[in-house]
Short mmCIF file of C-alpha atoms in Angstrom, two decimals:
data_model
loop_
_atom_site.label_atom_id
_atom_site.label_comp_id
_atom_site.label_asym_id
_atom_site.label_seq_id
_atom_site.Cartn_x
_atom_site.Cartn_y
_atom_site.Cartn_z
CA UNK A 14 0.00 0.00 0.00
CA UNK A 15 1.44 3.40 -0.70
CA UNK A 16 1.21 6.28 0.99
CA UNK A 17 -0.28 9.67 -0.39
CA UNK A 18 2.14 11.64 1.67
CA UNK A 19 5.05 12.35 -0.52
CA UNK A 20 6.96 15.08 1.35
CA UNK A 21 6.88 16.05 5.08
CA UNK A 22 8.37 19.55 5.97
CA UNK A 23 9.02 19.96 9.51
CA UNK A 24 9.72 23.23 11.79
CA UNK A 25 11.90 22.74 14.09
CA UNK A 26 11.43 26.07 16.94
CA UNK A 27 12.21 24.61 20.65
CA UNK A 28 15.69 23.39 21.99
CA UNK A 29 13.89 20.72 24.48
CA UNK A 30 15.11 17.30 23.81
CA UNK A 31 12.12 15.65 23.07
CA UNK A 32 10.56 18.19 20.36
CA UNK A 33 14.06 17.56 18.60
CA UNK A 34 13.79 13.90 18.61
CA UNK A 35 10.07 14.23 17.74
CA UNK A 36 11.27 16.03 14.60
CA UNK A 37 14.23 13.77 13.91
CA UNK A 38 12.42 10.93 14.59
CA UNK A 39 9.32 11.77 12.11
CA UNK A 40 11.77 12.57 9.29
CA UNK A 41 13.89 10.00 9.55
CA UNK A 42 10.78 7.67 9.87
CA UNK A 43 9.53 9.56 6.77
CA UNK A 44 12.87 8.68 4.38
CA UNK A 45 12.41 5.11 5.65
CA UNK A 46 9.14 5.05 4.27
CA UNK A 47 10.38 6.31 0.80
CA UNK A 48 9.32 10.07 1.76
CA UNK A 49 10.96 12.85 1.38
CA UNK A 50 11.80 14.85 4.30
CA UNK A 51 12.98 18.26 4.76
CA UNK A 52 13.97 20.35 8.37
CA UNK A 53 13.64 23.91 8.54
CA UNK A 54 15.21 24.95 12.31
CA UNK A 55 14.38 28.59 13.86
CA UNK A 56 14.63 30.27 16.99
CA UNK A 57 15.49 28.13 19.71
CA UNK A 58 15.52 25.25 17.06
CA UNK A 59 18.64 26.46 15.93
CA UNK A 60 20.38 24.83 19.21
CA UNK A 61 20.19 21.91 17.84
CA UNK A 62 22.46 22.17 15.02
CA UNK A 63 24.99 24.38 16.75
CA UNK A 64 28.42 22.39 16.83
CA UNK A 65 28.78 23.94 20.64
CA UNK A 66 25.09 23.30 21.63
CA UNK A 67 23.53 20.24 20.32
CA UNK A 68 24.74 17.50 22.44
CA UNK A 69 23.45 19.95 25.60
CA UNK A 70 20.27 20.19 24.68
CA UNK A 71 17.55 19.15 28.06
CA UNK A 72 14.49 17.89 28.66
CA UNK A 73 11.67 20.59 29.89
CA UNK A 74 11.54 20.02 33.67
CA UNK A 75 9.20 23.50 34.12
CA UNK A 76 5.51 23.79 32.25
CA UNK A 77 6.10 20.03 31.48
CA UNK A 78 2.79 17.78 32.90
CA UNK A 79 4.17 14.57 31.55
CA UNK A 80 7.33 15.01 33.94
CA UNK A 81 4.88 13.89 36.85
CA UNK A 82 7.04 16.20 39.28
CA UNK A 83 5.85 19.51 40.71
CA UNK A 84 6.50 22.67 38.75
CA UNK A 85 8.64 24.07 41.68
CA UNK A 86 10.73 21.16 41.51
CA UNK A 87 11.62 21.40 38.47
CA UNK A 88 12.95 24.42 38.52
CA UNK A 89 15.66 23.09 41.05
CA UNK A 90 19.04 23.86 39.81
CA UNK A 91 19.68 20.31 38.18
CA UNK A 92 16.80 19.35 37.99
CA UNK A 93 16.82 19.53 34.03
CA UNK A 94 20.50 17.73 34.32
CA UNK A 95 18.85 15.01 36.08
CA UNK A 96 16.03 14.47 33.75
CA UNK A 97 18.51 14.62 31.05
CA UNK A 98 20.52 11.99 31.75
CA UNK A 99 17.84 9.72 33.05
CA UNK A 100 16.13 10.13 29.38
CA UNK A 101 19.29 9.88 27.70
CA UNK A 102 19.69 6.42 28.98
CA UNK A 103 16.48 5.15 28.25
CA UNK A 104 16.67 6.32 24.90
CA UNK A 105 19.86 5.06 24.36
CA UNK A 106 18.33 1.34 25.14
CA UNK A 107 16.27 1.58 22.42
CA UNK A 108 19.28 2.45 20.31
CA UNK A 109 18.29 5.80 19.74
CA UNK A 110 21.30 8.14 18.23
CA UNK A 111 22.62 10.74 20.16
CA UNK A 112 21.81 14.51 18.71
CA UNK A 113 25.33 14.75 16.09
CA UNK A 114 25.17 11.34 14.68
CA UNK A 115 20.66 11.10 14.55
CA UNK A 116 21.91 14.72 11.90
CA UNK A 117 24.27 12.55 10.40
CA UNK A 118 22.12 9.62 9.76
CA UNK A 119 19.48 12.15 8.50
CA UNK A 120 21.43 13.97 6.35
CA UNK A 121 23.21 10.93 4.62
CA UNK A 122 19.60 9.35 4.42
CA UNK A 123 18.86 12.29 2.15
CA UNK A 124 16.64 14.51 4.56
CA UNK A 125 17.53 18.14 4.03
CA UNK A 126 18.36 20.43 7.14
CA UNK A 127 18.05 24.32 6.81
CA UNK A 128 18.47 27.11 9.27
CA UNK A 129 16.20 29.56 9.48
CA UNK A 130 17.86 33.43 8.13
CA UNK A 131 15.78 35.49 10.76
CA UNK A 132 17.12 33.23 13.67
CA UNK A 133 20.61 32.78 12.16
CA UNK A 134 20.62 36.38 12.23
CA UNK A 135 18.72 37.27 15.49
CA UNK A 136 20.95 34.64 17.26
CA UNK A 137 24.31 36.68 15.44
CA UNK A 138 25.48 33.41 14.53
CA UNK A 139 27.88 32.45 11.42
CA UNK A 140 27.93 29.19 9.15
CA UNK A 141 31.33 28.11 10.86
CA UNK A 142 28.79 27.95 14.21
CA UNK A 143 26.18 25.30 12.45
CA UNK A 144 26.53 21.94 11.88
CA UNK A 145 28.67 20.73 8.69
CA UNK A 146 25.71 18.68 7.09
CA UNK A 147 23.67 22.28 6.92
CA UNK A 148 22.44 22.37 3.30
CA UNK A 149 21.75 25.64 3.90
CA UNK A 150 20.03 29.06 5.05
CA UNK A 151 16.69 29.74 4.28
CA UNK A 152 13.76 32.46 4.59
CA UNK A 153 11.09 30.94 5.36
CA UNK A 154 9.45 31.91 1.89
CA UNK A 155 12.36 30.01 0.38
CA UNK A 156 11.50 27.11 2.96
CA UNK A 157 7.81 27.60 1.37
CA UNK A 158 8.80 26.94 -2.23
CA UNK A 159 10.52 23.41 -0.86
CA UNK A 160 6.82 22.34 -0.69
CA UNK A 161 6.90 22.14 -4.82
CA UNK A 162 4.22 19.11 -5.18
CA UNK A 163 1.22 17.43 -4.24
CA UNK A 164 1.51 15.37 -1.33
CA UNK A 165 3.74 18.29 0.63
CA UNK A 166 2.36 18.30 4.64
CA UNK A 167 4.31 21.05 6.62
CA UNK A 168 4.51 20.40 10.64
CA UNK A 169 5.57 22.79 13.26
CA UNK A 170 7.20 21.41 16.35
CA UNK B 20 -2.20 -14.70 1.56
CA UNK B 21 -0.28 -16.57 -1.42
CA UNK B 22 2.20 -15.40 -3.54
CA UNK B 23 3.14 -17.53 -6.42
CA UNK B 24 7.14 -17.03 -7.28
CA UNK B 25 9.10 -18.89 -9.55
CA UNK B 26 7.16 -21.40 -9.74
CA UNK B 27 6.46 -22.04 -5.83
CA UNK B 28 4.01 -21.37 -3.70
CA UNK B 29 4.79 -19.04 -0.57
CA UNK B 30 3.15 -17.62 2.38
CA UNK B 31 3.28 -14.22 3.17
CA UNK B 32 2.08 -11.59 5.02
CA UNK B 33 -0.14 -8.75 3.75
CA UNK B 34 2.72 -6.39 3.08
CA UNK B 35 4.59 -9.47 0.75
CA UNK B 36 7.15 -10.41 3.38
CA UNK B 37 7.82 -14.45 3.79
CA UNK B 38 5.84 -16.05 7.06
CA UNK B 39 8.24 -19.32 6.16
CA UNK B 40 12.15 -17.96 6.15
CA UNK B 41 13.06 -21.76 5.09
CA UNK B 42 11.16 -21.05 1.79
CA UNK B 43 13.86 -18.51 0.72
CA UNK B 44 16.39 -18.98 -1.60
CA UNK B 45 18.06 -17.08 -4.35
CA UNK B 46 15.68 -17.15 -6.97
CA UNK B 47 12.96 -15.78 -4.85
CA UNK B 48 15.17 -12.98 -3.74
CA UNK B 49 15.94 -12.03 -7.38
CA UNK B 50 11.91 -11.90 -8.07
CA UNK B 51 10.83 -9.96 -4.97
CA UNK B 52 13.75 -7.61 -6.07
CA UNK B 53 12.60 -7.13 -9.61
CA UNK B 54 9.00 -6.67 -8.04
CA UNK B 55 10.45 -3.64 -6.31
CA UNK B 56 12.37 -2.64 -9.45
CA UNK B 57 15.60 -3.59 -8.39
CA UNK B 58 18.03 -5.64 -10.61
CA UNK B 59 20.17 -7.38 -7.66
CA UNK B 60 24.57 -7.00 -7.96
CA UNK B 61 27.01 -8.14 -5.59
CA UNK B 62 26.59 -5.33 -3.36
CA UNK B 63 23.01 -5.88 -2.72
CA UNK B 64 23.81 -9.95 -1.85
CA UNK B 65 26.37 -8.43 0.64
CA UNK B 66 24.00 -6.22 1.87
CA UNK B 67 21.00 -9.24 2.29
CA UNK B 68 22.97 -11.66 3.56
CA UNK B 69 24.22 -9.11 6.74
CA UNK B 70 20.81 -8.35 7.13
CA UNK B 71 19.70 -12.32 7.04
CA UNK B 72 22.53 -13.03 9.92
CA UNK B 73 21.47 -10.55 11.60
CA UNK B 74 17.90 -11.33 12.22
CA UNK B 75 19.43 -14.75 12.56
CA UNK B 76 21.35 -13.45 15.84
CA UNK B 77 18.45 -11.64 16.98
CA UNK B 78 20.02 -8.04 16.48
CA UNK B 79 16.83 -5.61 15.58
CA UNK B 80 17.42 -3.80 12.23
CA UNK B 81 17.59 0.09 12.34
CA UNK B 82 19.14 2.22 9.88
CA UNK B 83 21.97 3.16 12.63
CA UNK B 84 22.65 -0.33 12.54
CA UNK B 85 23.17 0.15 8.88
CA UNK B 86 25.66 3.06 9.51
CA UNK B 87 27.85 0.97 12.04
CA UNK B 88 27.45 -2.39 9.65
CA UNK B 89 30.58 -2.01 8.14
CA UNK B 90 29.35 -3.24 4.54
CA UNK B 91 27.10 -0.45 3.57
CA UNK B 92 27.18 3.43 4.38
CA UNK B 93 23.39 5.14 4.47
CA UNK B 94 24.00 6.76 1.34
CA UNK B 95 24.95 3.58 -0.16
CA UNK B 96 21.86 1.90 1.65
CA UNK B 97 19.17 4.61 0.26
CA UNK B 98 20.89 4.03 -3.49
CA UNK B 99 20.45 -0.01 -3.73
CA UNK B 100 17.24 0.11 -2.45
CA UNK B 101 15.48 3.27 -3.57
CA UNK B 102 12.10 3.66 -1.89
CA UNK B 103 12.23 2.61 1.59
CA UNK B 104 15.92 0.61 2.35
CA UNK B 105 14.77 -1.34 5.23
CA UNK B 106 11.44 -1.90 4.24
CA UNK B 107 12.56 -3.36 0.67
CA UNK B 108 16.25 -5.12 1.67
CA UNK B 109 14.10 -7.08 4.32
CA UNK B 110 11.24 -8.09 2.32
CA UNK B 111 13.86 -9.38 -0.67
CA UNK B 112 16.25 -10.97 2.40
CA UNK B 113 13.01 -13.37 3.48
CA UNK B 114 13.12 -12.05 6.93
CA UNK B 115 10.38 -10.26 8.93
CA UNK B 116 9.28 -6.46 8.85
CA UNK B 117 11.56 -4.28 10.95
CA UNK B 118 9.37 -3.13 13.93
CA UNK B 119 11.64 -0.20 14.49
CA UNK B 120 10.81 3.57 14.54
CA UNK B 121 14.63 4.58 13.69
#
């Protein structure tokens, strides 16, 4: 059975480790399934293709429900350090790539990664900052025009 | 379901993959594969028999597996079998659907 989803465009605007994975995850899953998949990172997204930042990004200890611990908890110095690791571990049971090599597997599987011009800029941040598999910087129109056929689903995470 | 192949019978599941690994052999794997458009080379037996050993040792199949296999790069991977890798190389190795999200 094939699928009428041909392309899945994905916006990438929080630094918390589990809306990266959700995005990473989804395209990844997507080029798997013989779709094509394309990440467009802004604003806080942008952490997680800076060479410095992206194997420090946390979980959301604060505002976060599904962490089952009290909001003043979590805002415990180390609290998100805690988290962190404990999430880290579990995901690395289920053989789950850490951030640098999950871009690596994405980009060699074909899935393009952009960075967002307004953030890049906002942010004051240079190529030499991102991540070596970049394939570029966008505006968002130019991100638009990536969604050149039917079948195109944009998602914002 | 049924899936007649070279002249043999076979089980398998709705999405075409073998129920019966022990009905596999070569000839069946160069059918599925020109099913799926694919003309097997050397490469591609490489590639099927890693992936039959490993489902014979019980290792699941993701595509980081793939990366840290040691016969195939990703690229590499994504070029044999256009479409899908995992989804294809299994069904054309005889072995069972990956399960995996990654």
């Amino acid at each position: 059975m094939s699928t009428k989803v041909k392309k899945m465009l994905f916006i990438l605007s929080k630094a918390t480790i589990e809306n990266a994975y959700a995005a990473f995850v989804m395209a990844n899953g997507a080029r798997m399934e013989g779709i094509e998949s394309e990440i467009f990172f802004t604003f806080f997204g942008l952490e997680a293709i800076q060479k410095k930042k992206l194997e420090h990004l946390h979980v959301a200890t604060v505002g976060n429900p599904g962490m089952h611990i009290p909001t003043m908890l979590g805002g415990l110095p180390g609290m998100e350090a805690i988290a962190t690791t404990m999430m880290k571990k579990e995901m690395e049971k289920l053989d789950m790539p850490p951030v640098g090599e999950f871009l690596e597997i994405l980009s060699d599987s074909g899935c393009k990664l952009w960075a967002c011009k307004l953030a890049v800029d906002m942010f004051h941040l240079n190529k030499e900052d991102l991540i070596d598999e970049l394939d570029g910087i966008l505006t968002i129109g130019d991100f638009y025009s990536r969604a050149d056929q039917e079948g195109c689903q944009l998602l914002f995470i | 379901m049924d899936l007649n192949i070279a002249g043999i019978r076979l089980d398998v599941t709705e999405d075409g993959y073998l129920t019966d690994v022990s009905q596999w052999n070569k000839e069946i794997a160069v059918e599925i594969a020109k099913e799926n458009g694919i003309e097997l080379t050397d490469k591609h037996w490489e590639v099927l028999y890693w992936i039959q050993d490993q489902v014979k040792n019980d290792v699941a199949l993701s595509v980081r597996g793939i990366k840290k296999s040691g016969v195939i790069d990703i690229k590499e991977f994504y070029e044999l079998f256009p479409g899908g890798p995992l989804k294809i190389s299994t069904k054309i190795a005889g072995v069972p659907k990956p399960k995996s999200c990654i």
